[in-house]
Short mmCIF file of C-alpha atoms in Angstrom, two decimals:
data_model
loop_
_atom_site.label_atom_id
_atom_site.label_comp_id
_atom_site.label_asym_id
_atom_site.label_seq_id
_atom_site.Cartn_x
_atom_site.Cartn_y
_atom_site.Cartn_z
CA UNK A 27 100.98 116.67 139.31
CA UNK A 28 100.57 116.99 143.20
CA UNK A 29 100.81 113.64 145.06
CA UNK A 30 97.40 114.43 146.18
CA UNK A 31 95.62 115.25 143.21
CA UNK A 32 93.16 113.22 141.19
CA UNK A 33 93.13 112.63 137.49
CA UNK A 34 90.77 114.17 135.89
CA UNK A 35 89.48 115.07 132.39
CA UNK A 36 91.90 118.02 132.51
CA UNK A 37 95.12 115.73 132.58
CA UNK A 38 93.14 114.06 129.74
CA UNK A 39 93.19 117.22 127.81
CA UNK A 40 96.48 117.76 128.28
CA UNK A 41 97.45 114.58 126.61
CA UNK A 42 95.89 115.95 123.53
CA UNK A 43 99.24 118.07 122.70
CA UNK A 44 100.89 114.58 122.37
CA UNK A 45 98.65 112.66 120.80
CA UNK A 46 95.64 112.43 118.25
CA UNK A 47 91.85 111.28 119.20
CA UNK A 48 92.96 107.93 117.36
CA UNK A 49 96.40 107.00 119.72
CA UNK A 50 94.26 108.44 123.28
CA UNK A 51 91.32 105.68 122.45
CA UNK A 52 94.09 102.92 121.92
CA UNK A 53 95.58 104.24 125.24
CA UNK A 54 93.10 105.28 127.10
CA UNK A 55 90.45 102.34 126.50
CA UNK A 56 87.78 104.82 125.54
CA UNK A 57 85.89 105.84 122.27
CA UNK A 58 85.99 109.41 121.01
CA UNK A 59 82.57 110.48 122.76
CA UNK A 60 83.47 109.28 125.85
CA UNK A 61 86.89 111.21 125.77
CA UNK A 62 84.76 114.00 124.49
CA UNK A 63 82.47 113.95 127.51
CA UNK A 64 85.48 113.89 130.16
CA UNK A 65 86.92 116.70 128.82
CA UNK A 66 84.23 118.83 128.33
CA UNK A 67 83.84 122.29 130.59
CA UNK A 68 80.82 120.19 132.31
CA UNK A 69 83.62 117.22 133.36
CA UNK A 70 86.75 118.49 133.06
CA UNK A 71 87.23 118.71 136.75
CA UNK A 72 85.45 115.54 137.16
CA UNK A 73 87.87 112.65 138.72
CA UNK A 74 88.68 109.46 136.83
CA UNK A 75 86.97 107.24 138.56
CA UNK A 76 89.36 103.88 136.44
CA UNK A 77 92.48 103.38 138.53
CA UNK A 78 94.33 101.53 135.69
CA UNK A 79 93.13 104.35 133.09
CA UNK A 80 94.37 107.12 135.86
CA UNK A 81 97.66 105.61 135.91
CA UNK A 82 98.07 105.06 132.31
CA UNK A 83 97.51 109.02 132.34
CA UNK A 84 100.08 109.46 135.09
CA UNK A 85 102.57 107.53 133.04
CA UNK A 86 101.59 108.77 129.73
CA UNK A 87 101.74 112.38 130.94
CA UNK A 88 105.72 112.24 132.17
CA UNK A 89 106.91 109.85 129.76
CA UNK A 90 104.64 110.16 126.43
CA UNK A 91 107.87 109.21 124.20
CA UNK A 92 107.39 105.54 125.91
CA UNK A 93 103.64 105.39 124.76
CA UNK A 94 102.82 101.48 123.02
CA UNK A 95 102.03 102.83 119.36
CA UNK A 96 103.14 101.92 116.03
CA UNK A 97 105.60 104.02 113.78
CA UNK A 98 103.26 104.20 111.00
CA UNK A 99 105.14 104.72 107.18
CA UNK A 100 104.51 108.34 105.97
CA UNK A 101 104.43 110.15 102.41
CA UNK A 102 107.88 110.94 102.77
CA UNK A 103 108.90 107.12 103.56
CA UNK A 104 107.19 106.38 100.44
CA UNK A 105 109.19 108.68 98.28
CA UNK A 106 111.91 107.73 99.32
CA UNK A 107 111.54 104.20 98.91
CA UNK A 108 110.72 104.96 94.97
CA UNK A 109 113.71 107.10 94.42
CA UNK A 110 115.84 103.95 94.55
CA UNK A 111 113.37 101.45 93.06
CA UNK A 112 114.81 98.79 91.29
CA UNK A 113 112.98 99.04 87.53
CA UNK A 114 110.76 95.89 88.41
CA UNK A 115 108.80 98.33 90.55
CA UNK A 116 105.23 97.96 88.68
CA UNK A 117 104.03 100.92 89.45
CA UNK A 118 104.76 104.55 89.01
CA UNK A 119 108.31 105.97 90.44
CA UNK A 120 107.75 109.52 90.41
CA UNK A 121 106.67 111.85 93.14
CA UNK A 122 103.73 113.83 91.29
CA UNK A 123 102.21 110.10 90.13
CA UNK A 124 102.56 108.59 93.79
CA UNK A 125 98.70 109.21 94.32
CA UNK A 126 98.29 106.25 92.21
CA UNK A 127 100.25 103.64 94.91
CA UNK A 128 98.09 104.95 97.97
CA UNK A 129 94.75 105.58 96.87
CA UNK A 130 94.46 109.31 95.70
CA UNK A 131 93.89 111.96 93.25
CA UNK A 132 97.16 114.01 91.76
CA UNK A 133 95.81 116.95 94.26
CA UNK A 134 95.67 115.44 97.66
CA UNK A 135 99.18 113.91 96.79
CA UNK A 136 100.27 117.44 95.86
CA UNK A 137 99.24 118.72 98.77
CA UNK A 138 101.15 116.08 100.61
CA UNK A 139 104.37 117.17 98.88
CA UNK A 140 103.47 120.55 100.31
CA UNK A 141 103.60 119.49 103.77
CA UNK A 142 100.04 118.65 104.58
CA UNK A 143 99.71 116.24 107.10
CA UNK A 144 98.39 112.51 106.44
CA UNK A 145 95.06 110.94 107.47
CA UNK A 146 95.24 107.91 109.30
CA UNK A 147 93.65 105.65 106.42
CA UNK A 148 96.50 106.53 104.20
CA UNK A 149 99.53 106.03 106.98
CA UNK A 150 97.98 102.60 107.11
CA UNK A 151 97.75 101.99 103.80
CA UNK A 152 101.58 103.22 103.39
CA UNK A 153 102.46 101.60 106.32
CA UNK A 154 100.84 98.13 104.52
CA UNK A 155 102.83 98.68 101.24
CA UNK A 156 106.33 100.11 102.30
CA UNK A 157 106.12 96.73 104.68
CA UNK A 158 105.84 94.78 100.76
CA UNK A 159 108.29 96.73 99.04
CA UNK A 160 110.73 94.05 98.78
CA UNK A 161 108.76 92.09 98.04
CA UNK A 162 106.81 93.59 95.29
CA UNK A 163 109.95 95.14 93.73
CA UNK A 164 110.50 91.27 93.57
CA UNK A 165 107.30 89.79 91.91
CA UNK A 166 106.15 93.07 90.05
CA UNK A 167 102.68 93.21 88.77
CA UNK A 168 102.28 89.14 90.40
CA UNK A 169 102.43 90.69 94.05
CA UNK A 170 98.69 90.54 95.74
CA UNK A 171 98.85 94.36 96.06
CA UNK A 172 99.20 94.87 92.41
CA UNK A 173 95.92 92.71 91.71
CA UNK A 174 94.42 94.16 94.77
CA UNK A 175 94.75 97.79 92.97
CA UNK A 176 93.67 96.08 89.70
CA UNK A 177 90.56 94.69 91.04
CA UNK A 178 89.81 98.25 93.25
CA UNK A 179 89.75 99.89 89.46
CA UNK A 180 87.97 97.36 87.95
CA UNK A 181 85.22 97.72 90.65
CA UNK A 182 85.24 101.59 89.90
CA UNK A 183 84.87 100.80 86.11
CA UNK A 184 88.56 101.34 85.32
CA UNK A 185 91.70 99.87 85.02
CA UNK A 186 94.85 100.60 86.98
CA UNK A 187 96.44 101.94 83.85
CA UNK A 188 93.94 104.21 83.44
CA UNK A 189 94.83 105.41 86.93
CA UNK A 190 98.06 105.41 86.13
CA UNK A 191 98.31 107.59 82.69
CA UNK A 192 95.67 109.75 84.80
CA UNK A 193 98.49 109.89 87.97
CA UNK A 194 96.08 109.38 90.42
CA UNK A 195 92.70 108.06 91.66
CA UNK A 196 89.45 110.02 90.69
CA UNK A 197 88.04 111.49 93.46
CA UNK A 198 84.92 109.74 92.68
CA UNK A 199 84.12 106.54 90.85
CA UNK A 200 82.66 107.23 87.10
CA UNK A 201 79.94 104.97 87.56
CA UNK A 202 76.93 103.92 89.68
CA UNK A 203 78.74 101.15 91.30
CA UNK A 204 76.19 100.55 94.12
CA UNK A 205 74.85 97.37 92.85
CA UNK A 206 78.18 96.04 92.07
CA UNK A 207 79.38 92.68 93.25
CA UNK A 208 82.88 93.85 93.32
CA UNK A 209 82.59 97.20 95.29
CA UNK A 210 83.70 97.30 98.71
CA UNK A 211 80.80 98.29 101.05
CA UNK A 212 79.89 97.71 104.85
CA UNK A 213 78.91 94.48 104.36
CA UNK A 214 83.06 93.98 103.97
CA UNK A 215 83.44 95.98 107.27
CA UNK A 216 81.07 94.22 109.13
CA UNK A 217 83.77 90.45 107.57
CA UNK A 218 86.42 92.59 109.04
CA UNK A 219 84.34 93.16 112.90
CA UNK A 220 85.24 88.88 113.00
CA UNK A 221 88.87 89.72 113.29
CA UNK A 222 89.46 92.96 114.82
CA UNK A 223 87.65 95.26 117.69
CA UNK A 224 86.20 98.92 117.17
CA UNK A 225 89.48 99.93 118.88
CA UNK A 226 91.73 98.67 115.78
CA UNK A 227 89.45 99.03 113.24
CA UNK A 228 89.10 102.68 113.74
CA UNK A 229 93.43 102.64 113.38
CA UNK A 230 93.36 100.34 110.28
CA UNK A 231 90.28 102.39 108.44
CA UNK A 232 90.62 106.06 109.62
CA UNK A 233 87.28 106.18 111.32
CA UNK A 234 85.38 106.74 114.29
CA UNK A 235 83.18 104.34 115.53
CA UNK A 236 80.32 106.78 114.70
CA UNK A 237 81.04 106.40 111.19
CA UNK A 238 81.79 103.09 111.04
CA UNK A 239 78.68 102.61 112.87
CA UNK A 240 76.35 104.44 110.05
CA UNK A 241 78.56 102.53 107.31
CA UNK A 242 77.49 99.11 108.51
CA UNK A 243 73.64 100.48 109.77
CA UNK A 244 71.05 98.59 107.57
CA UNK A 245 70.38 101.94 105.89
CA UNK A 246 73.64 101.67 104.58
CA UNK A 247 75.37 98.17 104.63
CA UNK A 248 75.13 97.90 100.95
CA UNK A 249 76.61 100.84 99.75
CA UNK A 250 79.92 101.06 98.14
CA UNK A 251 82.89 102.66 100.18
CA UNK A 252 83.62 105.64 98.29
CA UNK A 253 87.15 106.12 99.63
CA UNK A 254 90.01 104.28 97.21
CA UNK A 255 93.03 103.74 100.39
CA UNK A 256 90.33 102.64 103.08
CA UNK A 257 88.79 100.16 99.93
CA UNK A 258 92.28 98.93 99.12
CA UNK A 259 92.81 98.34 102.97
CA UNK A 260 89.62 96.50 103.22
CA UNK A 261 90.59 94.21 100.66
CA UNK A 262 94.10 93.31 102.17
CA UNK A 263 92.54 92.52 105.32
CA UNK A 264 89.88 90.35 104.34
CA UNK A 265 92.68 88.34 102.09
CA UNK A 266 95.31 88.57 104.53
CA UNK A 267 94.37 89.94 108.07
CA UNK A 268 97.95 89.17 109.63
CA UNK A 269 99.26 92.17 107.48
CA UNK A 270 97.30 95.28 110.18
CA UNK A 271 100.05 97.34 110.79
CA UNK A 272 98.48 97.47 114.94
CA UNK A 273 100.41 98.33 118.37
CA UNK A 274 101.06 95.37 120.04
CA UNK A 275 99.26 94.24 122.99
CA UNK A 276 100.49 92.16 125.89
CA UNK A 277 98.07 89.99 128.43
CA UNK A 278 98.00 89.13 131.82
CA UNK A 279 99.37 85.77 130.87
CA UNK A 280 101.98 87.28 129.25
CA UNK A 281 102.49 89.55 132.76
CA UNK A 282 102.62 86.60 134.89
CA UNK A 283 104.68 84.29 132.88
CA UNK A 284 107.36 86.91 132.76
CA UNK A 285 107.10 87.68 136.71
CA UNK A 286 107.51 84.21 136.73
CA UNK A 287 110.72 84.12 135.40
CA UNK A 288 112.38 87.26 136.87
CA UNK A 289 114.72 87.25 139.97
CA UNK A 290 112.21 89.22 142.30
CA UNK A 291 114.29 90.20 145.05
CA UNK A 292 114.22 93.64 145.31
CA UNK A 293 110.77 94.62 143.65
CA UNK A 294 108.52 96.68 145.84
CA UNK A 295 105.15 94.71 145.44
CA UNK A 296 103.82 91.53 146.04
CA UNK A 297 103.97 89.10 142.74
CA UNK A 298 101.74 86.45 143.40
CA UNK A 299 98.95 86.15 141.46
CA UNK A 300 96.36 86.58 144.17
CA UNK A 301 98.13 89.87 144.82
CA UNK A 302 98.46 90.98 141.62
CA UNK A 303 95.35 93.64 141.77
CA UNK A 304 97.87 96.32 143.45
CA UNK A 305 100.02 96.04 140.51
CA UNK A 306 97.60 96.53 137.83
CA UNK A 307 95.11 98.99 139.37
CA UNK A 308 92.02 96.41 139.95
CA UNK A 309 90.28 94.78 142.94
CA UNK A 310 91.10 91.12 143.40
CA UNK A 311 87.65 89.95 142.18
CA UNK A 312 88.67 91.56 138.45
CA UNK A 313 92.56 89.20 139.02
CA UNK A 314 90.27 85.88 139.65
CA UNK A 315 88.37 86.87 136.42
CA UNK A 316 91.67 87.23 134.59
CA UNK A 317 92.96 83.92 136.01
CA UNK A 318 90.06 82.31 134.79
CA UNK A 319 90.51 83.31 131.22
CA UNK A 320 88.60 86.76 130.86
CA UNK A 321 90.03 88.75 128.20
CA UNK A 322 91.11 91.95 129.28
CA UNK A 323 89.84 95.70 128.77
CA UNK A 324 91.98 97.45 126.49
CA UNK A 325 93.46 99.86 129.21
CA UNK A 326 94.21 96.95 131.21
CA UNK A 327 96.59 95.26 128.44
CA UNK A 328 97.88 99.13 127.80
CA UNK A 329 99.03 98.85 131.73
CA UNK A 330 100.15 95.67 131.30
CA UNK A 331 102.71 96.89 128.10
CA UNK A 332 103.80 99.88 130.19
CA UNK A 333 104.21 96.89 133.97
CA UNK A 334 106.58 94.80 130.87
CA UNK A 335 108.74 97.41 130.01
CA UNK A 336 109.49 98.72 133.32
CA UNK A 337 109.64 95.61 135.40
CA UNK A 338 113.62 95.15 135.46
CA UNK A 339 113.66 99.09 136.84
CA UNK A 340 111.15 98.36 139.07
CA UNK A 341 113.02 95.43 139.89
CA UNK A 342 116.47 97.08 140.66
CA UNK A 343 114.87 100.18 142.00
CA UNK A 344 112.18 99.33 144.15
CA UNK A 345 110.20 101.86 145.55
CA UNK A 346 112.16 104.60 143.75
CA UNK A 347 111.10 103.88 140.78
CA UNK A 348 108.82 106.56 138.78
CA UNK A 349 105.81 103.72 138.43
CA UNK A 350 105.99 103.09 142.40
CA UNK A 351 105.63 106.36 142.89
CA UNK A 352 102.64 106.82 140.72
CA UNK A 353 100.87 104.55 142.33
CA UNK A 354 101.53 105.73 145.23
CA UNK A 355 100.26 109.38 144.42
CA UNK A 356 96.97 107.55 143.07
CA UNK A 357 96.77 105.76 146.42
CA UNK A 358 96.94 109.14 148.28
CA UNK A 359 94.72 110.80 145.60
CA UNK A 360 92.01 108.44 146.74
CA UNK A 361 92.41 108.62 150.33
CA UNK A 362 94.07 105.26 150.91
CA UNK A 363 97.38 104.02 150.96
CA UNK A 364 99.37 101.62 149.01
CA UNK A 365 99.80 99.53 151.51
CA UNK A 366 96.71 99.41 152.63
CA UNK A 367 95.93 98.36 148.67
CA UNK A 368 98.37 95.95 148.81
CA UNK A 369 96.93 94.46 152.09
CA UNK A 370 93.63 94.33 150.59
CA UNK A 371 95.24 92.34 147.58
CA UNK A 372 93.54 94.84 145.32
CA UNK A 373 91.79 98.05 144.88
CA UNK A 374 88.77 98.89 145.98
CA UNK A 375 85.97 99.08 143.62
CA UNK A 376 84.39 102.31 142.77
#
């Protein structure tokens, strides 16, 4: 990018060659629509007006490797994790039956062997069970994942060894199961909005916020979730919500604690937290709101992850570092200068 240039939805199309519409909301700190609007040939010129958001894209766009997401387990991992199952493994060992351990008919795992690429729903649901291996190699058919798959066929009017003999999940349940007390449906989803935001939920389920907003409308809150991997998800994180395979987050407190501890002495910005609004792309009215407790926007605590890992080379390079420089090419973009950013202890509000 020119030093001069603004980000628009352009750069944000551009980051579509490294990531999917699931890892640019995470990043980004914006739903599917709204990415959909910026880049559309209406808006694609259009700037982005968020300074933290623009410089997330500055940083994601020359160093995407570095990006905060989780190394989700894949249909490969879990093959190879059964070829060297100890025989206490419950559950089927061989390739053309491994539908049965994530949630799917013999066909779509077929197609996986050929290549095919996996929806999100079922790298979390790997992702969930290769993390258990152990540990279910260990307690066999008494690990809560093995009931958990029990009680999903049971609620589908069979049993997991019917699954099983059958080497896979039917692609539909056998039965009207829409009055049934032990079918998942959005009335489970909406348990699951307690613990985690749209943001994560759309990671740990596989779906947009559209469609997890007509699952849990009142139209349809009581039907049953037809898909068997985001069911058997459901389940482990109602029982167990400290198992969500997520991308960890960082705060501000966990920004200022560790600027707290750090030998400062050749980093380019000021580090106090009334100054901090330079450093994290906001005006100095959102830093008192932060001080005071306010929870921050997801592309805030994506900034914030990206500040963390680069502090020491910010620290030892000063205002050669890559981040420094960003900013400083965002500062321009807008008109203004760092400094003058800096002397304002924030950025101005748009």
């Amino acid at each position: 990018m020119k030093d001069t240039e603004r980000v628009s939805g352009r750069h944000i199309k551009l980051l579509e060659d490294q990531f999917n519409y699931y890892e640019l909301q995470h990043l980004l700190g914006l739903y599917m629509a709204k990415i959909g609007q910026a880049i559309s040939p209406k808006n694609i010129d259009q700037p982005v007006e968020d300074v933290t958001r623009a410089l997330v894209i500055r940083y994601l766009l020359e160093f995407p490797h570095k990006a905060n997401l989780l190394k989700y387990s894949t249909y490969s991992d879990l093959t190879n994790r059964l070829e060297s199952a100890k025989s206490s493994f419950p559950l089927p060992t061989k390739k053309s039956s491994s539908g049965v351990i994530f949630g799917r008919s013999l066909s779509t795992q077929g197609s996986l062997e050929k290549g095919r690429k996996e929806m999100q729903v079922i790298l979390t649901w790997l992702t969930i069970f290769i993390n258990q291996f152990k540990d279910i190699e260990k307690l066999g058919k008494k690990h809560f994942l093995y009931k958990i798959m029990e009680d999903e066929a049971i609620s589908r009017g069979l049993t997991l060894q019917d699954i099983i003999y059958n080497r896979g999940w039917p692609k539909n349940s056998n039965r009207d199961s829409s009055h049934d007390k032990n079918r998942i449906t959005g009335e489970h989803i909406i348990l699951l909005m307690e613990q985690f935001d749209y943001y994560d939920l759309q990671f740990l389920l596989g779906l947009y916020v559209a469609k997890l907003s007509q699952i849990v409308s009142k139209k349809n809150v009581h039907f049953p979730v037809e898909d068997v991997t985001r069911s058997l998800i459901i389940r482990v994180l109602l029982e167990k919500p400290e198992l969500a395979p997520l991308p960890p987050l960082s705060c501000f407190a966990d920004l200022t604690s560790t600027l707290k501890e750090m030998p400062l002495a050749n980093f380019p910005l000021k580090t106090n937290q009334s100054n901090l609004g330079a450093l994290l792309g906001r005006s100095i009215s959102t830093v008192n709101g932060l001080l005071k407790g306010r929870k921050e926007m997801r592309v805030i605590s994506i900034w914030i992850d990206i500040l963390l890992d680069n502090l020491e080379g910010l620290n030892e390079q000063g205002k050669g570092h890559p981040i420094y420089r960003m900013m400083e090419d965002e500062a321009n973009s807008r008109g203004v200068t760092l400094q003058s950013i800096e002397y304002n202890r924030g950025w101005p509000k748009i």
